[in-house]
Amino acid sequence: MTISIEPLISEAEIRARVVALATEIAPRLQPGTVVVTLLKGAFIFASDLLRELARHDLDIHLDFMALSSYGNDTRSSGRLLINMDCQKLVENRDVLLLDDILDSGNTLAFAVEHMRFKGAEQILTCVLLDKPSRRQTPFQADYVGFTIPDLFVVGYGTDYAERFRELPFIGHLKE
Ligand code: 5GP
Ligand code: MG
């Protein structure tokens, strides 16, 4: 079994889109907004986006959360597990949730519900990639980097069995 990775979105395209996203998002972030990054997949996206947001002179706080769905195949089971909850109090604060890929919608729908449960005010969501054709739970992100077809992608933080996260571009994984 050989694995090949076909480039889908280049470093330069990602870079340009991240700059544009920061410009779109910045005016919506009230002082004290907690930016919650979903680990591990969104870590590179978040680090690039946050450094762009820094150019907009905001007062934001960073936190992280790790969720996983029960079962470990490429299909989401719809049942989510909190592996690590965020540490900051989000009660009465705005939250910006960052994730790598919006696929079935189960993860972000759960994360939004969880933030609401913790008492967050306005909750905004931003994903690097959206695969609308795969939705199981109706969900629309407020900000989307790229809309892509139903392909399994890796790189720029996203993995295949923990490999390829370090790639600076997004590639389509072929077996
Ligand atoms: P959802 O709950 O929306 O189905 O799940 C989204 C999560 O599934 C993403 O955060 C990501 O971890 C994983 N995922 C969905 N599609 C892909 C993909 O094409 N490649 C990789 N590496 N992970 C994916
Ligand atoms: Mg993920």
XYZ file of N, CA, C and O and ligand atoms in Angstrom:
725
model
N 0.849 -1.191 0.000
C 0.000 0.000 0.000
C 0.888 1.246 0.000
O 1.651 1.463 0.920
N 0.801 2.027 -1.052
C 1.593 3.256 -1.065
C 0.673 4.455 -0.839
O -0.464 4.465 -1.288
N 1.232 5.414 -0.141
C 0.489 6.638 0.146
C 1.089 7.751 -0.690
O 2.304 7.899 -0.734
N 0.235 8.488 -1.373
C 0.767 9.663 -2.060
C -0.077 10.875 -1.683
O -1.259 10.753 -1.346
N 0.580 12.018 -1.706
C -0.094 13.260 -1.331
C -0.034 14.227 -2.503
O 1.041 14.585 -2.964
N -1.216 14.567 -2.967
C -1.313 15.460 -4.121
C -1.617 16.875 -3.608
O -2.604 17.068 -2.905
N -0.771 17.853 -3.923
C -1.001 19.208 -3.418
C -2.392 19.724 -3.814
O -2.821 19.541 -4.954
N -3.080 20.326 -2.863
C -4.426 20.840 -3.126
C -4.471 22.362 -2.911
O -4.984 23.088 -3.750
N -3.915 22.806 -1.777
C -3.866 24.246 -1.492
C -2.431 24.579 -1.083
O -1.900 23.994 -0.136
N -1.828 25.494 -1.804
C -0.400 25.787 -1.585
C -0.186 26.675 -0.360
O -1.121 27.319 0.132
N 1.065 26.711 0.074
C 1.457 27.587 1.183
C 1.058 29.029 0.904
O 0.545 29.723 1.786
N 1.306 29.482 -0.326
C 1.030 30.888 -0.674
C -0.475 31.166 -0.646
O -0.911 32.228 -0.184
N -1.258 30.202 -1.131
C -2.720 30.389 -1.114
C -3.237 30.428 0.327
O -4.122 31.229 0.646
N -2.706 29.553 1.165
C -3.137 29.539 2.571
C -2.793 30.872 3.218
O -3.626 31.506 3.878
N -1.568 31.302 2.982
C -1.072 32.546 3.584
C -1.993 33.734 3.227
O -2.422 34.484 4.094
N -2.309 33.854 1.939
C -3.143 34.971 1.481
C -4.539 34.907 2.106
O -5.109 35.926 2.510
N -5.061 33.693 2.203
C -6.412 33.541 2.753
C -6.442 33.840 4.244
O -7.407 34.414 4.758
N -5.379 33.446 4.949
C -5.312 33.691 6.397
C -5.243 35.194 6.677
O -5.903 35.706 7.585
N -4.483 35.906 5.864
C -4.399 37.367 6.015
C -5.788 37.983 5.820
O -6.240 38.823 6.606
N -6.503 37.535 4.779
C -7.838 38.070 4.493
C -8.825 37.717 5.608
O -9.640 38.560 6.012
N -8.736 36.492 6.112
C -9.633 36.072 7.198
C -9.442 36.947 8.435
O -10.416 37.361 9.061
N -8.191 37.228 8.769
C -7.909 38.052 9.957
C -8.538 39.434 9.790
O -9.104 39.985 10.744
N -8.471 39.963 8.595
C -9.053 41.283 8.325
C -10.573 41.253 8.455
O -11.189 42.196 8.942
N -11.184 40.138 8.024
C -12.642 39.989 8.145
C -13.070 39.821 9.596
O -14.084 40.371 10.022
N -12.306 39.020 10.336
C -12.709 38.637 11.694
C -12.437 39.741 12.718
O -13.246 39.978 13.622
N -11.308 40.417 12.585
C -10.845 41.368 13.620
C -11.914 42.356 14.099
O -12.081 42.537 15.308
N -12.689 42.979 13.177
C -13.672 43.961 13.649
C -14.784 43.359 14.495
O -15.488 44.083 15.197
N -14.954 42.043 14.418
C -16.031 41.395 15.191
C -15.590 40.960 16.591
O -16.390 40.454 17.364
N -14.291 41.088 16.897
C -13.801 40.580 18.174
C -13.811 41.662 19.256
O -13.006 42.579 19.244
N -14.740 41.527 20.188
C -14.844 42.460 21.310
C -13.654 42.264 22.250
O -13.112 41.161 22.331
N -13.268 43.309 22.987
C -12.190 43.144 23.968
C -12.514 41.991 24.929
O -13.655 41.865 25.368
N -11.515 41.173 25.208
C -11.705 40.054 26.131
C -12.172 38.772 25.480
O -12.390 37.772 26.165
N -12.327 38.789 24.163
C -12.744 37.566 23.475
C -11.741 36.437 23.734
O -10.524 36.646 23.684
N -12.271 35.248 24.020
C -11.408 34.079 24.204
C -11.383 33.301 22.891
O -12.429 32.876 22.397
N -10.204 33.167 22.336
C -10.049 32.375 21.112
C -9.730 30.948 21.541
O -8.698 30.692 22.167
N -10.649 30.024 21.259
C -10.477 28.631 21.673
C -10.128 27.795 20.442
O -10.934 27.655 19.520
N -8.926 27.273 20.439
C -8.436 26.450 19.322
C -8.654 24.981 19.627
O -8.295 24.503 20.709
N -9.238 24.274 18.680
C -9.454 22.841 18.861
C -8.194 22.078 18.434
O -7.707 22.232 17.309
N -7.662 21.301 19.366
C -6.431 20.526 19.121
C -6.788 19.144 18.601
O -7.869 18.646 18.888
N -5.865 18.489 17.856
C -4.595 19.078 17.503
C -4.664 19.776 16.162
O -3.851 20.631 15.824
N -5.643 19.394 15.338
C -5.645 19.767 13.928
C -5.522 21.245 13.599
O -4.959 21.615 12.582
N -6.038 22.111 14.485
C -6.078 23.537 14.148
C -4.860 24.299 14.637
O -4.810 25.525 14.524
N -3.845 23.595 15.148
C -2.765 24.346 15.830
C -1.952 25.222 14.890
O -1.552 26.327 15.252
N -1.710 24.783 13.684
C -0.908 25.616 12.765
C -1.758 26.754 12.205
O -1.324 27.907 12.155
N -2.984 26.431 11.836
C -3.923 27.462 11.366
C -4.057 28.550 12.420
O -3.954 29.748 12.124
N -4.255 28.134 13.679
C -4.439 29.103 14.760
C -3.194 29.964 14.929
O -3.299 31.185 15.095
N -2.017 29.357 14.856
C -0.814 30.154 15.116
C -0.604 31.173 14.004
O -0.163 32.292 14.260
N -0.942 30.840 12.787
C -0.825 31.814 11.688
C -1.911 32.885 11.785
O -1.637 34.071 11.648
N -3.149 32.446 12.019
C -4.257 33.406 12.091
C -4.076 34.380 13.256
O -4.291 35.586 13.117
N -3.646 33.863 14.407
C -3.478 34.723 15.585
C -2.400 35.768 15.362
O -2.537 36.915 15.783
N -1.333 35.381 14.663
C -0.275 36.366 14.413
C -0.732 37.422 13.418
O -0.257 38.550 13.440
N -1.677 37.080 12.563
C -2.276 38.098 11.689
C -3.238 38.978 12.482
O -3.275 40.186 12.290
N -4.015 38.350 13.377
C -4.940 39.134 14.201
C -4.174 40.139 15.060
O -4.670 41.233 15.353
N -2.948 39.788 15.427
C -2.123 40.669 16.273
C -1.867 42.013 15.603
O -1.608 43.011 16.267
N -1.924 42.058 14.284
C -1.713 43.323 13.567
C -2.890 44.272 13.728
O -2.827 45.424 13.317
N -4.019 43.745 14.259
C -5.236 44.552 14.362
C -5.452 45.112 15.767
O -6.533 45.616 16.067
N -4.437 44.988 16.621
C -4.451 45.626 17.933
C -5.701 45.267 18.746
O -6.520 46.131 19.064
N -5.864 43.983 19.039
C -7.041 43.500 19.753
C -6.656 43.093 21.168
O -5.482 42.923 21.474
N -7.677 42.934 22.013
C -7.448 42.391 23.350
C -8.111 41.011 23.363
O -9.301 40.892 23.594
N -7.324 39.977 23.048
C -7.893 38.627 23.009
C -7.086 37.703 23.911
O -5.919 37.948 24.199
N -7.748 36.640 24.348
C -7.107 35.653 25.218
C -7.131 34.322 24.480
O -8.066 34.053 23.729
N -6.136 33.505 24.706
C -6.052 32.236 23.994
C -6.322 31.061 24.913
O -5.904 31.057 26.062
N -7.003 30.084 24.350
C -7.182 28.835 25.086
C -7.313 27.688 24.086
O -7.400 27.916 22.876
N -7.325 26.490 24.616
C -7.321 25.303 23.767
C -8.291 24.284 24.313
O -8.556 24.246 25.517
N -8.786 23.449 23.418
C -9.686 22.382 23.832
C -9.422 21.192 22.909
O -9.139 21.386 21.729
N -9.484 20.007 23.466
C -9.287 18.813 22.643
C -10.530 17.937 22.721
O -10.961 17.555 23.812
N -11.110 17.671 21.575
C -12.297 16.818 21.484
C -11.968 15.634 20.599
O -11.127 15.736 19.714
N -12.631 14.520 20.838
C -12.496 13.429 19.869
C -13.834 12.740 19.756
O -14.662 12.801 20.668
N -14.056 12.123 18.598
C -15.307 11.379 18.487
C -15.012 9.934 18.866
O -13.900 9.449 18.696
N -15.979 9.286 19.419
C -15.832 7.880 19.777
C -15.528 7.109 18.508
O -16.086 7.395 17.454
N -14.677 6.123 18.620
C -14.306 5.364 17.421
C -13.231 6.161 16.708
O -13.103 7.360 16.910
N -12.442 5.518 15.884
C -11.311 6.243 15.304
C -11.187 6.093 13.796
O -10.123 6.277 13.236
N -12.246 5.741 13.128
C -12.127 5.678 11.665
C -12.348 7.077 11.091
O -12.474 8.053 11.822
N -12.372 7.190 9.791
C -12.458 8.518 9.188
C -13.887 9.057 9.197
O -14.121 10.196 8.846
N -14.846 8.226 9.617
C -16.218 8.724 9.722
C -16.533 9.092 11.156
O -16.194 8.365 12.084
N -17.185 10.190 11.321
C -17.514 10.673 12.648
C -18.717 9.896 13.186
O -19.666 9.633 12.478
N -18.644 9.523 14.475
C -19.749 8.759 15.057
C -20.859 9.678 15.542
O -21.963 9.235 15.810
N -20.540 10.955 15.709
C -21.542 11.890 16.207
C -21.531 12.021 17.719
O -22.188 12.880 18.266
N -20.768 11.164 18.403
C -20.682 11.278 19.862
C -19.293 11.789 20.207
O -18.285 11.228 19.780
N -19.262 12.877 20.954
C -17.993 13.554 21.209
C -17.525 13.360 22.641
O -18.331 13.279 23.561
N -16.209 13.355 22.797
C -15.570 13.182 24.091
C -14.697 14.424 24.321
O -13.983 14.839 23.408
N -14.759 14.999 25.522
C -13.868 16.124 25.831
C -12.594 15.555 26.429
O -12.579 15.088 27.558
N -11.512 15.574 25.666
C -10.226 15.077 26.175
C -9.559 16.133 27.042
O -8.873 15.821 28.005
N -9.722 17.386 26.647
C -9.191 18.493 27.444
C -10.125 19.680 27.276
O -10.365 20.119 26.155
N -10.646 20.153 28.381
C -11.547 21.313 28.306
C -10.711 22.582 28.340
O -9.554 22.555 28.770
N -11.283 23.691 27.896
C -10.531 24.940 27.978
C -10.453 25.356 29.444
O -11.281 24.988 30.269
N -9.415 26.114 29.776
C -9.122 26.473 31.165
C -9.716 27.827 31.528
O -10.052 28.069 32.673
N -9.795 28.714 30.567
C -10.289 30.078 30.822
C -11.777 30.066 31.097
O -12.518 29.268 30.538
N -12.200 31.017 31.922
C -13.617 31.216 32.131
C -14.165 31.929 30.908
O -13.684 33.005 30.552
N -15.119 31.323 30.257
C -15.702 31.974 29.078
C -17.051 32.604 29.418
O -17.680 33.216 28.565
N -17.469 32.452 30.669
C -18.748 32.999 31.094
C -18.794 34.508 30.839
O -17.865 35.237 31.216
N -19.863 34.935 30.184
C -20.054 36.354 29.840
C -18.973 36.926 28.938
O -18.796 38.142 28.875
N -18.242 36.073 28.266
C -17.250 36.558 27.304
C -17.625 36.046 25.924
O -18.302 35.030 25.787
N -17.131 36.750 24.912
C -17.284 36.249 23.554
C -16.230 35.170 23.315
O -15.147 35.213 23.902
N -16.575 34.233 22.453
C -15.651 33.142 22.124
C -15.515 33.048 20.611
O -16.506 33.158 19.879
N -14.295 32.879 20.146
C -14.045 32.535 18.745
C -13.480 31.123 18.735
O -12.392 30.878 19.262
N -14.236 30.195 18.157
C -13.778 28.801 18.075
C -13.056 28.594 16.751
O -13.579 28.949 15.689
N -11.859 28.013 16.819
C -11.086 27.738 15.607
C -10.935 26.242 15.411
O -10.502 25.534 16.320
N -11.274 25.766 14.222
C -11.020 24.355 13.921
C -10.411 24.227 12.524
O -10.457 25.162 11.723
N -9.830 23.077 12.279
C -9.178 22.832 10.989
C -10.202 22.564 9.896
O -10.237 23.246 8.878
N -11.059 21.552 10.108
C -11.948 21.098 9.040
C -13.367 20.927 9.560
O -13.584 20.294 10.594
N -14.297 21.495 8.837
C -15.716 21.292 9.141
C -16.213 20.220 8.182
O -16.257 20.432 6.970
N -16.567 19.077 8.759
C -16.874 17.896 7.958
C -18.322 17.485 8.237
O -19.245 18.069 7.679
N -18.561 16.536 9.122
C -19.939 16.163 9.455
C -20.652 17.307 10.184
O -21.870 17.399 10.164
N -19.861 18.154 10.846
C -20.444 19.241 11.640
C -20.608 18.872 13.104
O -20.896 19.716 13.943
N -20.407 17.614 13.428
C -20.647 17.152 14.797
C -19.717 17.829 15.809
O -20.157 18.219 16.892
N -18.445 17.957 15.446
C -17.469 18.519 16.393
C -17.799 19.969 16.735
O -17.888 20.332 17.909
N -17.994 20.797 15.718
C -18.237 22.212 15.994
C -19.602 22.441 16.626
O -19.737 23.303 17.496
N -20.595 21.670 16.220
C -21.919 21.813 16.832
C -21.810 21.517 18.328
O -22.359 22.234 19.171
N -21.045 20.488 18.652
C -20.831 20.123 20.056
C -20.058 21.218 20.788
O -20.399 21.607 21.908
N -18.999 21.715 20.156
C -18.149 22.730 20.796
C -18.942 24.011 21.073
O -18.799 24.624 22.133
N -19.784 24.403 20.121
C -20.609 25.606 20.313
C -21.573 25.400 21.481
O -21.717 26.260 22.358
N -22.199 24.244 21.505
C -23.140 23.912 22.577
C -22.419 23.932 23.925
O -22.934 24.453 24.921
N -21.208 23.396 23.960
C -20.410 23.350 25.190
C -20.072 24.771 25.675
O -20.145 25.062 26.869
N -19.720 25.652 24.756
C -19.399 27.040 25.115
C -20.631 27.758 25.641
O -20.567 28.554 26.573
N -21.768 27.460 25.026
C -23.030 28.042 25.482
C -23.329 27.586 26.907
O -23.701 28.366 27.768
N -23.123 26.289 27.131
C -23.330 25.687 28.455
C -22.441 26.358 29.503
O -22.834 26.548 30.645
N -21.232 26.750 29.091
C -20.302 27.409 30.009
C -20.597 28.903 30.151
O -19.863 29.610 30.838
N -21.610 29.358 29.461
C -22.063 30.743 29.673
C -21.468 31.781 28.747
O -21.520 32.982 29.047
N -20.897 31.337 27.619
C -20.309 32.309 26.684
C -21.397 33.221 26.123
O -22.554 32.824 25.999
N -21.001 34.440 25.784
C -21.894 35.403 25.124
C -21.972 35.025 23.645
O -22.314 33.928 23.314
N -21.468 35.930 22.789
C -21.454 35.649 21.349
C -20.407 34.553 21.052
O -19.299 34.591 21.566
N -20.794 33.579 20.236
C -19.849 32.524 19.849
C -19.679 32.571 18.337
O -20.645 32.403 17.591
N -18.444 32.833 17.899
C -18.135 32.840 16.470
C -17.317 31.600 16.156
O -16.581 31.092 17.011
N -17.456 31.110 14.924
C -16.685 29.929 14.533
C -15.928 30.208 13.242
O -16.431 30.891 12.342
N -14.721 29.671 13.169
C -13.894 29.848 11.986
C -13.162 28.543 11.700
O -12.567 27.955 12.599
N -13.242 28.097 10.465
C -12.532 26.868 10.062
C -11.668 27.160 8.843
O -12.017 28.010 8.017
N -10.566 26.453 8.750
C -9.739 26.619 7.560
C -10.425 25.996 6.347
O -10.482 26.587 5.287
N -10.956 24.777 6.539
C -11.556 24.049 5.417
C -12.979 23.638 5.729
O -13.287 23.247 6.853
N -13.818 23.684 4.730
C -15.215 23.262 4.887
C -15.538 22.255 3.789
O -15.244 22.484 2.612
N -16.119 21.118 4.199
C -16.590 20.112 3.237
C -18.097 19.997 3.383
O -18.608 19.082 4.023
N -18.847 20.962 2.806
C -20.298 21.016 3.035
C -21.036 19.751 2.593
O -22.077 19.421 3.158
N -20.481 19.031 1.633
C -21.185 17.844 1.124
C -21.212 16.703 2.138
O -21.921 15.720 1.956
N -20.438 16.820 3.232
C -20.335 15.734 4.206
C -21.167 15.966 5.467
O -21.114 15.155 6.408
N -21.927 17.026 5.499
C -22.617 17.383 6.735
C -23.617 16.336 7.207
O -24.416 15.835 6.422
N -23.570 16.015 8.526
C -24.595 15.175 9.167
C -25.447 16.037 10.088
O -26.628 15.789 10.275
N -24.793 17.008 10.721
C -25.471 17.969 11.595
C -25.477 19.301 10.857
O -24.420 19.744 10.424
N -26.653 19.921 10.709
C -26.658 21.207 10.008
C -25.768 22.196 10.745
O -25.934 22.399 11.946
N -24.796 22.747 10.069
C -23.891 23.694 10.719
C -23.214 24.551 9.665
O -22.736 24.040 8.654
N -23.194 25.851 9.924
C -22.483 26.767 9.049
C -21.495 27.553 9.880
O -21.869 28.115 10.913
N -20.234 27.585 9.468
C -19.247 28.374 10.205
C -19.390 29.841 9.803
O -19.798 30.146 8.686
N -19.053 30.732 10.729
C -19.113 32.159 10.411
C -18.026 32.539 9.416
O -18.226 33.410 8.587
N -16.875 31.901 9.523
C -15.753 32.198 8.625
C -15.145 30.899 8.120
O -14.871 29.991 8.910
N -14.952 30.831 6.809
C -14.390 29.634 6.180
C -13.198 30.053 5.318
O -13.304 31.003 4.524
N -12.086 29.336 5.477
C -10.925 29.619 4.638
C -11.168 29.170 3.208
O -11.196 29.972 2.271
N -11.382 27.882 3.048
C -11.604 27.295 1.719
C -12.709 26.252 1.795
O -12.742 25.448 2.721
N -13.580 26.251 0.795
C -14.574 25.182 0.655
C -13.969 24.151 -0.287
O -13.474 24.491 -1.364
N -13.962 22.892 0.153
C -13.328 21.842 -0.658
C -14.305 20.684 -0.888
O -15.260 20.515 -0.134
N -14.043 19.882 -1.916
C -14.894 18.715 -2.153
C -14.618 17.609 -1.128
O -13.770 17.759 -0.252
N -15.331 16.517 -1.256
C -15.218 15.394 -0.326
C -13.926 14.613 -0.574
O -13.938 13.563 -1.228
N -12.815 15.161 -0.070
C -11.512 14.521 -0.196
C -10.917 14.411 1.196
O -11.172 15.258 2.042
N -10.087 13.398 1.418
C -9.379 13.320 2.693
C -8.072 14.085 2.557
O -7.240 13.761 1.723
N -7.924 15.116 3.372
C -6.745 15.974 3.241
C -5.829 15.854 4.457
O -6.261 15.462 5.545
N -4.574 16.192 4.229
C -3.579 16.215 5.314
C -2.706 17.462 5.154
O -2.696 18.100 4.105
N -1.952 17.729 6.211
C -1.004 18.839 6.192
C -1.537 20.066 6.902
O -2.719 20.127 7.265
N -0.633 21.022 7.148
C -0.969 22.281 7.799
C -1.740 22.006 9.104
O -2.738 22.629 9.400
N -1.265 20.996 9.843
C -1.879 20.650 11.128
C -2.732 19.401 11.101
O -2.908 18.741 12.116
N -3.267 19.065 9.929
C -4.163 17.906 9.859
C -3.371 16.636 9.522
O -2.345 16.684 8.853
N -3.863 15.522 10.003
C -3.055 14.296 9.980
C -3.738 13.115 9.318
O -4.956 13.102 9.089
N -2.911 12.124 9.070
C -3.404 10.769 8.785
C -2.640 9.886 9.762
O -1.416 9.750 9.649
N -3.324 9.353 10.774
C -2.681 8.565 11.824
C -1.465 9.296 12.398
O -0.393 8.720 12.559
N -1.652 10.574 12.688
C -0.635 11.449 13.296
C 0.518 11.827 12.363
O 1.451 12.508 12.774
N 0.456 11.406 11.118
C 1.505 11.808 10.173
C 1.053 13.018 9.366
O -0.132 13.263 9.224
N 2.012 13.699 8.818
C 1.824 14.787 7.836
C 1.347 16.119 8.415
O 1.118 17.067 7.669
N 1.216 16.211 9.730
C 0.764 17.494 10.305
C 1.730 18.622 9.969
O 1.346 19.778 9.877
N 3.009 18.285 9.832
C 4.048 19.311 9.660
C 4.128 19.871 8.243
O 4.844 20.844 8.002
N 3.402 19.283 7.306
C 3.469 19.799 5.932
C 2.959 21.246 5.883
O 1.928 21.552 6.475
N 3.648 22.115 5.154
C 3.227 23.521 5.127
C 2.061 23.805 4.186
O 1.554 24.920 4.136
N 1.626 22.802 3.434
C 0.512 22.973 2.491
C -0.582 21.959 2.818
O -0.395 21.082 3.661
N -1.727 22.078 2.128
C -2.803 21.091 2.271
C -2.730 20.159 1.065
O -2.692 20.611 -0.084
N -2.699 18.875 1.364
C -2.645 17.903 0.281
C -3.783 16.901 0.378
O -4.354 16.685 1.444
N -4.097 16.327 -0.759
C -5.120 15.278 -0.833
C -4.404 13.939 -0.683
O -3.491 13.635 -1.471
N -4.796 13.166 0.313
C -4.146 11.883 0.572
C -4.757 10.785 -0.287
O -5.969 10.583 -0.273
N -3.903 10.117 -1.005
C -4.361 9.000 -1.848
C -3.648 7.724 -1.416
O -2.448 7.743 -1.203
N -4.416 6.656 -1.298
C -3.788 5.384 -0.944
C -3.726 4.482 -2.141
O -4.638 4.461 -2.939
P -16.662 16.678 12.066
O -17.136 16.498 13.465
O -17.051 17.993 11.437
O -16.987 15.511 11.199
O -15.149 16.519 12.239
C -14.224 17.386 11.966
C -12.914 16.737 12.344
O -12.692 15.526 11.609
C -11.835 17.681 11.928
O -11.523 18.556 12.982
C -10.727 16.737 11.599
O -10.015 16.443 12.772
C -11.393 15.480 11.107
N -11.441 15.462 9.638
C -12.501 15.632 8.836
N -12.169 15.562 7.551
C -10.828 15.361 7.529
C -9.871 15.242 6.471
O -10.144 15.303 5.260
N -8.582 15.064 6.859
C -8.190 15.001 8.151
N -6.900 14.835 8.411
N -9.063 15.109 9.171
C -10.364 15.301 8.867
Mg -10.062 18.089 14.431
